[in-house]
Amino acid sequence: MAHPIHVSRLSKSIWSSKEAWQKGFFEVQDAGSQFIVQSLELRNNTSHQRILDLCAGNGGKTFAMASTACNCHIVAHDIVEERLRQIKGSLARVGFKAEDENARFNETIFASEVVMNNNCTIQIETSLNRVCSFDTVLVDAPCSSSGVLRRRPSQRWDLRAESIETLKELQLEILINASSLVGPGGSLVYSTCSLLRSENEDVVQGFENSKLSDDFTRWNFGDKLRIGGLQHAVTILPTENGSDGFFIARWKKKGHSPN
């Protein structure tokens, strides 16, 4: 990995620098979320790359990708349009401007302007019917959020075994569908903010037992990061890193990328 996680305690609230935040000079994000983006190992060179943030939510990882990679086109996708509208509202603040203000909501492309001067564009999408393939696909799947209970302690009372089983089925479905969007030589990364095996290792095993996984090979982490016998998966524990809890697994698609 190119950059280790650094956790810093601020002497005063970050919102004391609200003006700098409004101007897009910084974005607030948990260190574990940053590590997910680092695990994509996005290229910072001259070749153009297509990146899909499949479950983009409010766009935190989308912005982190845009600040990491150069010469890229990022598609931020979510089935909940209201979440994507939050991304649209944040884009101007972090230095993006719509290329066509009159385009329909899910056809608007936002190009980097001042703050993100790296030849990067972001497109928000509620449908992927017109998309062929990507160099990198991130599946930050909906989950129980058991890894963020330190910030949402009341959520523990909402956890139910039956709902977690339903989530597991949905996560596997999303991951399998996402794998078909990865181009030759591309990367597939699965992540959750859960610490439950059923949502993490079990979903990984389910994907690797599927027919589509035949086109992929495991993309290993370093020895210090791997968990158990899974060299291509890592769990980030709040007790060890001072961040929220996350799980990450990743694969490479067989073949050679044209880029």
Coordinates of N, CA and C in Angstrom, one line a residue, residues 27-227:
E27 N -12.0 17.4 3.3 CA -13.2 16.6 3.4 C -13.1 15.8 4.7
V28 N -14.1 15.6 5.4 CA -14.1 14.8 6.7 C -14.4 13.3 6.4
Q29 N -13.5 12.4 6.8 CA -13.7 11.0 6.5 C -13.0 10.2 7.5
D30 N -13.6 9.1 7.9 CA -12.9 8.2 8.8 C -11.7 7.5 8.2
A31 N -10.7 7.3 9.0 CA -9.4 6.7 8.5 C -9.7 5.3 7.8
G32 N -10.6 4.5 8.4 CA -10.9 3.3 7.8 C -11.5 3.4 6.4
S33 N -12.3 4.4 6.2 CA -12.9 4.6 4.8 C -11.7 5.0 3.9
Q34 N -10.8 5.8 4.3 CA -9.7 6.2 3.5 C -8.8 4.9 3.1
F35 N -8.7 4.0 4.0 CA -8.0 2.8 3.7 C -8.6 2.0 2.6
I36 N -10.0 2.0 2.6 CA -10.7 1.3 1.5 C -10.3 1.9 0.1
V37 N -10.2 3.2 0.0 CA -9.8 3.8 -1.2 C -8.4 3.5 -1.5
Q38 N -7.5 3.5 -0.5 CA -6.1 3.2 -0.7 C -6.0 1.7 -1.3
S39 N -6.8 0.9 -0.8 CA -6.7 -0.5 -1.2 C -7.1 -0.7 -2.7
L40 N -7.7 0.3 -3.3 CA -8.0 0.2 -4.8 C -6.7 0.4 -5.6
E41 N -5.7 1.0 -5.0 CA -4.4 1.3 -5.6 C -4.6 1.9 -7.0
L42 N -5.3 3.0 -7.0 CA -5.6 3.7 -8.3 C -4.3 4.2 -8.9
R43 N -4.3 4.2 -10.2 CA -3.1 4.7 -10.9 C -3.1 6.2 -10.9
N44 N -1.9 6.7 -10.7 CA -1.7 8.2 -10.7 C -0.7 8.5 -11.9
N45 N -1.1 8.1 -13.1 CA -0.2 8.3 -14.2 C -1.0 8.9 -15.4
T46 N -0.5 8.7 -16.6 CA -1.1 9.3 -17.8 C -2.2 8.5 -18.4
S47 N -2.3 7.2 -18.1 CA -3.3 6.4 -18.8 C -4.7 6.7 -18.2
H48 N -5.7 6.8 -19.0 CA -7.1 7.1 -18.6 C -7.7 5.8 -17.9
Q49 N -8.4 6.0 -16.9 CA -9.0 4.9 -16.2 C -10.4 5.2 -15.8
R50 N -11.2 4.2 -15.9 CA -12.7 4.2 -15.6 C -12.9 3.5 -14.3
I51 N -13.6 4.3 -13.4 CA -13.8 3.8 -12.0 C -15.3 3.8 -11.7
L52 N -15.8 2.7 -11.1 CA -17.2 2.7 -10.7 C -17.2 2.6 -9.1
D53 N -17.9 3.5 -8.5 CA -18.3 3.5 -7.1 C -19.7 3.0 -7.1
L54 N -19.9 1.7 -6.9 CA -21.2 1.1 -7.2 C -22.3 1.5 -6.2
C55 N -22.0 1.5 -4.9 CA -22.9 1.9 -3.9 C -22.4 3.2 -3.2
A56 N -22.5 4.3 -4.0 CA -21.8 5.5 -3.6 C -22.3 6.2 -2.4
G57 N -23.5 6.0 -2.0 CA -24.1 6.7 -0.9 C -24.0 8.2 -1.0
N58 N -23.4 8.9 0.0 CA -23.2 10.3 0.0 C -22.0 10.8 -0.7
G59 N -21.2 9.8 -1.3 CA -20.0 10.2 -2.1 C -18.7 10.4 -1.4
G60 N -18.6 10.1 -0.2 CA -17.3 10.3 0.5 C -16.1 9.6 -0.2
K61 N -16.3 8.3 -0.5 CA -15.3 7.6 -1.2 C -15.1 8.0 -2.6
T62 N -16.2 8.5 -3.2 CA -16.1 9.0 -4.6 C -15.1 10.2 -4.6
F63 N -15.2 11.1 -3.7 CA -14.4 12.3 -3.6 C -12.9 11.8 -3.3
A64 N -12.8 10.8 -2.4 CA -11.4 10.4 -2.1 C -10.7 9.8 -3.3
M65 N -11.5 9.0 -4.1 CA -10.9 8.5 -5.4 C -10.5 9.6 -6.3
A66 N -11.3 10.6 -6.4 CA -11.0 11.8 -7.3 C -9.8 12.5 -6.9
S67 N -9.5 12.5 -5.6 CA -8.3 13.2 -5.1 C -7.1 12.3 -5.1
T68 N -7.3 11.0 -5.4 CA -6.1 10.1 -5.5 C -5.7 9.8 -6.9
A69 N -6.6 9.7 -7.8 CA -6.2 9.3 -9.2 C -6.2 10.5 -10.1
C70 N -5.4 10.4 -11.2 CA -5.4 11.4 -12.2 C -5.9 10.7 -13.5
N71 N -6.4 11.6 -14.4 CA -6.9 11.1 -15.7 C -7.9 10.0 -15.6
C72 N -9.0 10.3 -14.9 CA -10.0 9.2 -14.6 C -11.4 9.7 -14.8
H73 N -12.3 8.8 -15.1 CA -13.7 9.1 -15.2 C -14.4 8.2 -14.1
I74 N -15.0 8.8 -13.1 CA -15.6 8.1 -12.0 C -17.1 8.1 -12.2
V75 N -17.7 6.9 -12.1 CA -19.2 6.9 -12.1 C -19.6 6.5 -10.7
A76 N -20.4 7.5 -10.1 CA -20.9 7.3 -8.7 C -22.4 6.8 -8.9
H77 N -22.6 5.6 -8.5 CA -23.9 4.9 -8.7 C -24.6 4.6 -7.4
D78 N -25.9 4.8 -7.3 CA -26.7 4.4 -6.1 C -28.1 4.3 -6.6
I79 N -28.8 3.3 -6.1 CA -30.2 3.2 -6.5 C -31.1 4.2 -5.8
V80 N -30.6 4.8 -4.7 CA -31.4 5.9 -4.0 C -31.0 7.2 -4.5
E81 N -31.8 7.8 -5.3 CA -31.5 9.1 -6.0 C -31.2 10.2 -5.0
E82 N -31.9 10.2 -3.9 CA -31.7 11.3 -2.9 C -30.2 11.3 -2.4
R83 N -29.6 10.1 -2.3 CA -28.2 10.1 -1.9 C -27.3 10.7 -3.0
L84 N -27.6 10.5 -4.2 CA -26.8 11.0 -5.3 C -27.0 12.5 -5.4
R85 N -28.2 13.0 -5.0 CA -28.4 14.5 -5.0 C -27.5 15.1 -4.0
Q86 N -27.2 14.4 -2.9 CA -26.3 14.9 -1.9 C -24.9 15.1 -2.5
I87 N -24.5 14.1 -3.4 CA -23.2 14.2 -4.1 C -23.2 15.4 -5.0
K88 N -24.3 15.6 -5.7 CA -24.4 16.7 -6.6 C -24.2 18.0 -5.9
G89 N -24.8 18.1 -4.7 CA -24.7 19.3 -3.9 C -23.3 19.6 -3.4
S90 N -22.5 18.5 -3.2 CA -21.2 18.6 -2.6 C -20.1 18.9 -3.7
L91 N -20.4 18.5 -4.9 CA -19.4 18.6 -6.0 C -18.8 20.0 -6.2
A92 N -19.7 21.0 -6.2 CA -19.3 22.4 -6.4 C -18.3 22.8 -5.3
R93 N -18.7 22.4 -4.1 CA -17.8 22.8 -2.9 C -16.4 22.2 -3.1
V94 N -16.2 21.0 -3.6 CA -14.9 20.4 -3.7 C -14.2 20.7 -5.0
G95 N -14.8 21.5 -5.8 CA -14.1 21.9 -7.0 C -14.6 21.4 -8.3
F96 N -15.8 20.9 -8.4 CA -16.3 20.3 -9.7 C -17.5 21.2 -10.2
K97 N -17.6 21.2 -11.5 CA -18.7 22.0 -12.1 C -19.3 21.2 -13.2
A98 N -20.6 21.2 -13.3 CA -21.3 20.5 -14.4 C -20.9 21.0 -15.7
E99 N -20.6 20.0 -16.6 CA -20.3 20.4 -18.0 C -21.5 20.9 -18.8
D100 N -22.7 20.3 -18.4 CA -23.9 20.7 -19.1 C -25.0 20.9 -18.0
E101 N -25.2 22.1 -17.6 CA -26.2 22.4 -16.6 C -27.6 22.0 -16.9
N102 N -27.9 21.9 -18.2 CA -29.2 21.5 -18.7 C -29.4 20.0 -18.9
A103 N -28.4 19.2 -18.6 CA -28.5 17.8 -18.8 C -29.4 17.2 -17.7
R104 N -30.1 16.1 -18.0 CA -30.9 15.4 -17.0 C -30.0 15.0 -15.8
F105 N -30.6 14.8 -14.6 CA -29.8 14.6 -13.4 C -28.8 13.5 -13.6
N106 N -29.2 12.3 -14.0 CA -28.3 11.2 -14.1 C -27.5 11.1 -15.4
E107 N -27.5 12.2 -16.1 CA -26.7 12.2 -17.3 C -25.6 13.4 -17.3
T108 N -25.6 14.1 -16.1 CA -24.7 15.2 -16.0 C -23.3 14.7 -15.6
I109 N -22.3 15.2 -16.3 CA -20.9 14.9 -16.0 C -20.3 16.2 -15.3
F110 N -19.6 15.9 -14.2 CA -19.0 17.0 -13.5 C -17.5 17.0 -13.7
A111 N -16.9 18.0 -14.1 CA -15.4 18.1 -14.4 C -14.7 18.8 -13.3
S112 N -13.5 18.4 -13.0 CA -12.7 19.1 -12.0 C -12.4 20.5 -12.5
E113 N -12.4 21.4 -11.6 CA -12.2 22.8 -12.0 C -11.0 23.4 -11.4
V114 N -11.0 23.8 -10.1 CA -9.9 24.4 -9.5 C -9.2 23.5 -8.4
V115 N -10.0 23.1 -7.5 CA -9.4 22.3 -6.3 C -8.9 21.0 -6.8
M116 N -9.6 20.3 -7.7 CA -9.2 19.0 -8.2 C -8.6 19.1 -9.6
N117 N -7.5 19.7 -9.7 CA -6.9 19.9 -11.0 C -6.1 18.7 -11.4
N118 N -6.8 17.6 -11.8 CA -6.1 16.4 -12.1 C -6.8 15.7 -13.3
N119 N -7.5 16.4 -14.1 CA -8.2 15.8 -15.3 C -9.1 14.7 -14.9
C120 N -10.0 14.9 -13.9 CA -10.9 13.9 -13.4 C -12.3 14.4 -13.6
T121 N -13.2 13.4 -14.1 CA -14.6 13.7 -14.2 C -15.4 12.8 -13.3
I122 N -16.5 13.2 -12.8 CA -17.4 12.4 -12.0 C -18.8 12.4 -12.7
Q123 N -19.4 11.2 -12.8 CA -20.8 11.1 -13.4 C -21.6 10.4 -12.4
I124 N -22.8 11.0 -12.1 CA -23.7 10.3 -11.1 C -24.8 9.6 -11.9
E125 N -25.0 8.3 -11.5 CA -25.9 7.4 -12.3 C -26.8 6.7 -11.3
T126 N -28.1 6.6 -11.7 CA -29.0 5.7 -11.1 C -29.2 4.4 -11.9
S127 N -28.7 4.3 -13.1 CA -28.8 3.1 -13.9 C -27.4 2.9 -14.6
L128 N -27.1 1.6 -14.8 CA -25.8 1.3 -15.4 C -26.1 0.5 -16.7
N129 N -27.2 0.7 -17.3 CA -27.6 -0.1 -18.5 C -26.7 0.3 -19.7
R130 N -26.2 1.5 -19.7 CA -25.4 2.0 -20.9 C -23.9 1.8 -20.7
V131 N -23.5 1.2 -19.5 CA -22.1 1.1 -19.2 C -21.5 -0.2 -19.6
C132 N -20.3 -0.3 -20.2 CA -19.7 -1.5 -20.6 C -18.8 -2.1 -19.6
S133 N -17.7 -1.5 -19.3 CA -16.8 -2.1 -18.3 C -15.9 -1.0 -17.7
F134 N -15.3 -1.4 -16.5 CA -14.5 -0.4 -15.8 C -13.2 -1.1 -15.5
D135 N -12.2 -0.2 -15.2 CA -10.9 -0.7 -14.8 C -10.9 -1.0 -13.3
T136 N -11.7 -0.3 -12.5 CA -11.8 -0.5 -11.1 C -13.3 -0.5 -10.7
V137 N -13.8 -1.4 -9.9 CA -15.1 -1.4 -9.4 C -15.1 -1.6 -7.9
L138 N -15.6 -0.6 -7.2 CA -15.7 -0.7 -5.7 C -17.1 -1.1 -5.3
V139 N -17.3 -2.1 -4.6 CA -18.6 -2.5 -4.0 C -18.6 -2.2 -2.5
D140 N -19.0 -1.1 -2.1 CA -19.1 -0.7 -0.7 C -20.5 -1.1 -0.3
A141 N -20.7 -2.3 0.0 CA -22.1 -2.9 0.1 C -22.9 -2.4 1.3
P142 N -24.2 -2.3 1.1 CA -25.1 -2.0 2.3 C -24.9 -3.1 3.3
C143 N -24.9 -2.8 4.6 CA -24.6 -3.8 5.6 C -25.2 -3.4 6.9
S144 N -24.9 -4.2 8.0 CA -25.5 -4.0 9.3 C -24.8 -2.8 10.0
S145 N -23.7 -2.3 9.5 CA -23.0 -1.2 10.1 C -22.5 -1.6 11.5
S146 N -22.2 -2.8 11.8 CA -21.8 -3.3 13.1 C -20.4 -2.7 13.4
G147 N -19.6 -2.3 12.4 CA -18.3 -1.7 12.6 C -18.3 -0.3 13.1
V148 N -19.5 0.4 13.1 CA -19.5 1.8 13.5 C -20.4 2.0 14.7
L149 N -20.5 0.9 15.5 CA -21.4 1.0 16.7 C -20.8 2.0 17.7
R150 N -19.5 2.3 17.7 CA -18.9 3.2 18.6 C -19.5 4.6 18.4
R151 N -19.9 4.9 17.2 CA -20.5 6.2 16.9 C -22.0 6.2 16.9
R152 N -22.5 5.0 16.7 CA -24.0 4.8 16.7 C -24.4 3.7 17.7
P153 N -24.2 3.9 19.0 CA -24.4 2.8 19.9 C -25.8 2.3 20.0
S154 N -26.8 3.1 19.7 CA -28.2 2.7 19.8 C -28.5 1.7 18.7
Q155 N -27.7 1.7 17.6 CA -28.0 0.8 16.5 C -27.9 -0.7 16.8
R156 N -27.2 -1.0 17.9 CA -27.0 -2.4 18.3 C -28.4 -3.0 18.6
W157 N -29.3 -2.2 19.0 CA -30.6 -2.8 19.4 C -31.5 -3.0 18.1
D158 N -31.0 -2.6 17.0 CA -31.8 -2.8 15.7 C -31.3 -4.0 15.0
L159 N -30.2 -4.6 15.4 CA -29.6 -5.7 14.7 C -30.5 -7.0 15.0
R160 N -30.8 -7.6 13.9 CA -31.6 -8.9 13.9 C -31.0 -9.9 13.1
A161 N -31.0 -11.2 13.5 CA -30.4 -12.3 12.7 C -31.1 -12.4 11.4
E162 N -32.4 -12.3 11.3 CA -33.0 -12.4 10.0 C -32.7 -11.3 9.0
S163 N -32.5 -10.0 9.6 CA -32.2 -8.9 8.7 C -30.7 -9.1 8.2
I164 N -29.8 -9.6 9.0 CA -28.5 -9.8 8.6 C -28.4 -10.9 7.5
E165 N -29.2 -11.9 7.6 CA -29.2 -13.0 6.6 C -29.7 -12.4 5.3
T166 N -30.7 -11.5 5.3 CA -31.2 -10.9 4.1 C -30.1 -10.0 3.5
L167 N -29.4 -9.3 4.4 CA -28.3 -8.4 3.9 C -27.2 -9.3 3.2
K168 N -26.9 -10.4 3.8 CA -25.9 -11.3 3.2 C -26.3 -11.7 1.8
E169 N -27.6 -12.1 1.6 CA -28.0 -12.4 0.2 C -27.9 -11.3 -0.7
L170 N -28.3 -10.1 -0.3 CA -28.2 -8.9 -1.1 C -26.8 -8.6 -1.5
Q171 N -25.9 -8.6 -0.5 CA -24.5 -8.3 -0.7 C -23.9 -9.3 -1.7
L172 N -24.2 -10.5 -1.6 CA -23.6 -11.5 -2.6 C -24.2 -11.2 -4.0
E173 N -25.4 -10.9 -4.1 CA -26.1 -10.6 -5.4 C -25.4 -9.3 -6.0
I174 N -25.2 -8.3 -5.2 CA -24.5 -7.1 -5.7 C -23.1 -7.4 -6.2
L175 N -22.4 -8.2 -5.4 CA -21.0 -8.5 -5.7 C -20.9 -9.3 -7.0
I176 N -21.7 -10.3 -7.2 CA -21.7 -11.1 -8.4 C -22.1 -10.2 -9.6
N177 N -23.1 -9.3 -9.5 CA -23.5 -8.5 -10.6 C -22.4 -7.5 -10.9
A178 N -21.7 -7.0 -9.9 CA -20.6 -6.0 -10.1 C -19.4 -6.6 -10.8
S179 N -19.2 -7.9 -10.6 CA -18.1 -8.6 -11.2 C -18.2 -8.6 -12.8
S180 N -19.4 -8.5 -13.3 CA -19.6 -8.5 -14.7 C -19.3 -7.2 -15.3
L181 N -19.1 -6.1 -14.5 CA -18.8 -4.8 -15.0 C -17.3 -4.5 -15.0
V182 N -16.5 -5.5 -14.6 CA -15.0 -5.3 -14.5 C -14.4 -5.7 -15.9
G183 N -13.6 -4.9 -16.4 CA -12.9 -5.2 -17.7 C -11.7 -6.1 -17.5
P184 N -11.2 -6.6 -18.6 CA -10.0 -7.5 -18.5 C -8.8 -6.8 -17.8
G185 N -8.2 -7.4 -16.8 CA -7.1 -6.8 -16.1 C -7.5 -5.9 -15.0
G186 N -8.9 -5.7 -14.8 CA -9.4 -4.7 -13.9 C -9.5 -5.3 -12.5
S187 N -9.8 -4.4 -11.6 CA -9.9 -4.7 -10.1 C -11.3 -4.7 -9.6
L188 N -11.6 -5.6 -8.7 CA -12.9 -5.7 -8.0 C -12.6 -5.7 -6.5
V189 N -13.2 -4.7 -5.8 CA -13.0 -4.6 -4.4 C -14.3 -4.6 -3.7
Y190 N -14.5 -5.5 -2.7 CA -15.7 -5.6 -1.9 C -15.4 -5.1 -0.5
S191 N -16.2 -4.2 0.1 CA -16.0 -3.7 1.4 C -17.4 -3.5 2.1
T192 N -17.3 -3.6 3.5 CA -18.4 -3.3 4.3 C -17.9 -2.6 5.6
C193 N -18.8 -1.9 6.3 CA -18.5 -1.4 7.6 C -19.1 -2.3 8.6
S194 N -18.9 -3.6 8.4 CA -19.4 -4.7 9.3 C -18.2 -5.5 9.8
L195 N -18.4 -6.1 11.0 CA -17.4 -7.0 11.5 C -17.9 -8.4 11.6
L196 N -19.1 -8.6 11.0 CA -19.7 -10.0 11.1 C -19.2 -10.9 10.0
R197 N -18.9 -12.1 10.3 CA -18.4 -13.0 9.3 C -19.4 -13.3 8.2
S198 N -20.7 -13.3 8.6 CA -21.7 -13.6 7.6 C -21.8 -12.6 6.5
E199 N -21.4 -11.3 6.8 CA -21.4 -10.3 5.8 C -20.1 -10.1 5.1
N200 N -19.1 -10.8 5.6 CA -17.7 -10.6 5.1 C -17.1 -11.9 4.5
E201 N -16.5 -12.7 5.3 CA -15.9 -13.9 4.7 C -16.9 -14.8 4.0
D202 N -18.1 -14.9 4.6 CA -19.1 -15.8 4.0 C -19.5 -15.3 2.6
V203 N -19.6 -13.9 2.4 CA -19.9 -13.4 1.1 C -18.8 -13.6 0.1
V204 N -17.6 -13.4 0.6 CA -16.4 -13.7 -0.2 C -16.4 -15.2 -0.7
Q205 N -16.7 -16.1 0.2 CA -16.7 -17.5 -0.2 C -17.9 -17.8 -1.2
G206 N -19.0 -17.1 -0.9 CA -20.1 -17.3 -1.9 C -19.8 -16.8 -3.3
F207 N -19.1 -15.7 -3.4 CA -18.7 -15.2 -4.7 C -17.7 -16.1 -5.3
E208 N -16.7 -16.6 -4.5 CA -15.7 -17.5 -5.1 C -16.2 -18.9 -5.5
N209 N -17.4 -19.2 -5.0 CA -18.0 -20.5 -5.4 C -18.9 -20.3 -6.6
S210 N -19.1 -19.0 -7.0 CA -19.9 -18.8 -8.2 C -19.2 -18.9 -9.5
K211 N -19.9 -19.1 -10.6 CA -19.3 -19.3 -11.9 C -18.5 -18.1 -12.3
L212 N -19.0 -16.9 -12.1 CA -18.3 -15.7 -12.5 C -17.0 -15.5 -11.9
S213 N -16.7 -16.1 -10.7 CA -15.4 -15.9 -10.1 C -14.3 -16.6 -10.8
D214 N -14.7 -17.5 -11.8 CA -13.6 -18.2 -12.6 C -12.8 -17.2 -13.4
D215 N -13.3 -16.0 -13.6 CA -12.6 -15.0 -14.4 C -11.7 -14.2 -13.6
F216 N -11.6 -14.5 -12.2 CA -10.9 -13.6 -11.3 C -9.8 -14.4 -10.6
T217 N -8.8 -13.7 -10.2 CA -7.8 -14.3 -9.2 C -7.7 -13.4 -8.0
R218 N -7.3 -14.0 -6.9 CA -7.2 -13.2 -5.7 C -6.1 -12.2 -5.8
W219 N -6.4 -11.0 -5.3 CA -5.4 -9.9 -5.3 C -5.0 -9.7 -3.8
N220 N -3.8 -10.2 -3.5 CA -3.4 -10.3 -2.1 C -2.9 -9.0 -1.5
F221 N -3.2 -8.9 -0.2 CA -2.6 -7.8 0.6 C -1.2 -8.3 1.1
G222 N -0.5 -7.4 1.8 CA 0.8 -7.8 2.4 C 0.5 -8.7 3.6
D223 N 1.6 -9.4 4.0 CA 1.4 -10.4 5.1 C 0.9 -9.7 6.4
K224 N 1.2 -8.5 6.6 CA 0.8 -7.8 7.9 C -0.6 -7.5 7.9
L225 N -1.3 -7.5 6.8 CA -2.7 -7.1 6.7 C -3.7 -8.3 6.6
R226 N -3.2 -9.4 6.1 CA -4.2 -10.5 5.8 C -4.8 -11.0 7.1
I227 N -5.9 -11.7 6.9 CA -6.6 -12.3 8.1 C -6.7 -13.8 7.9

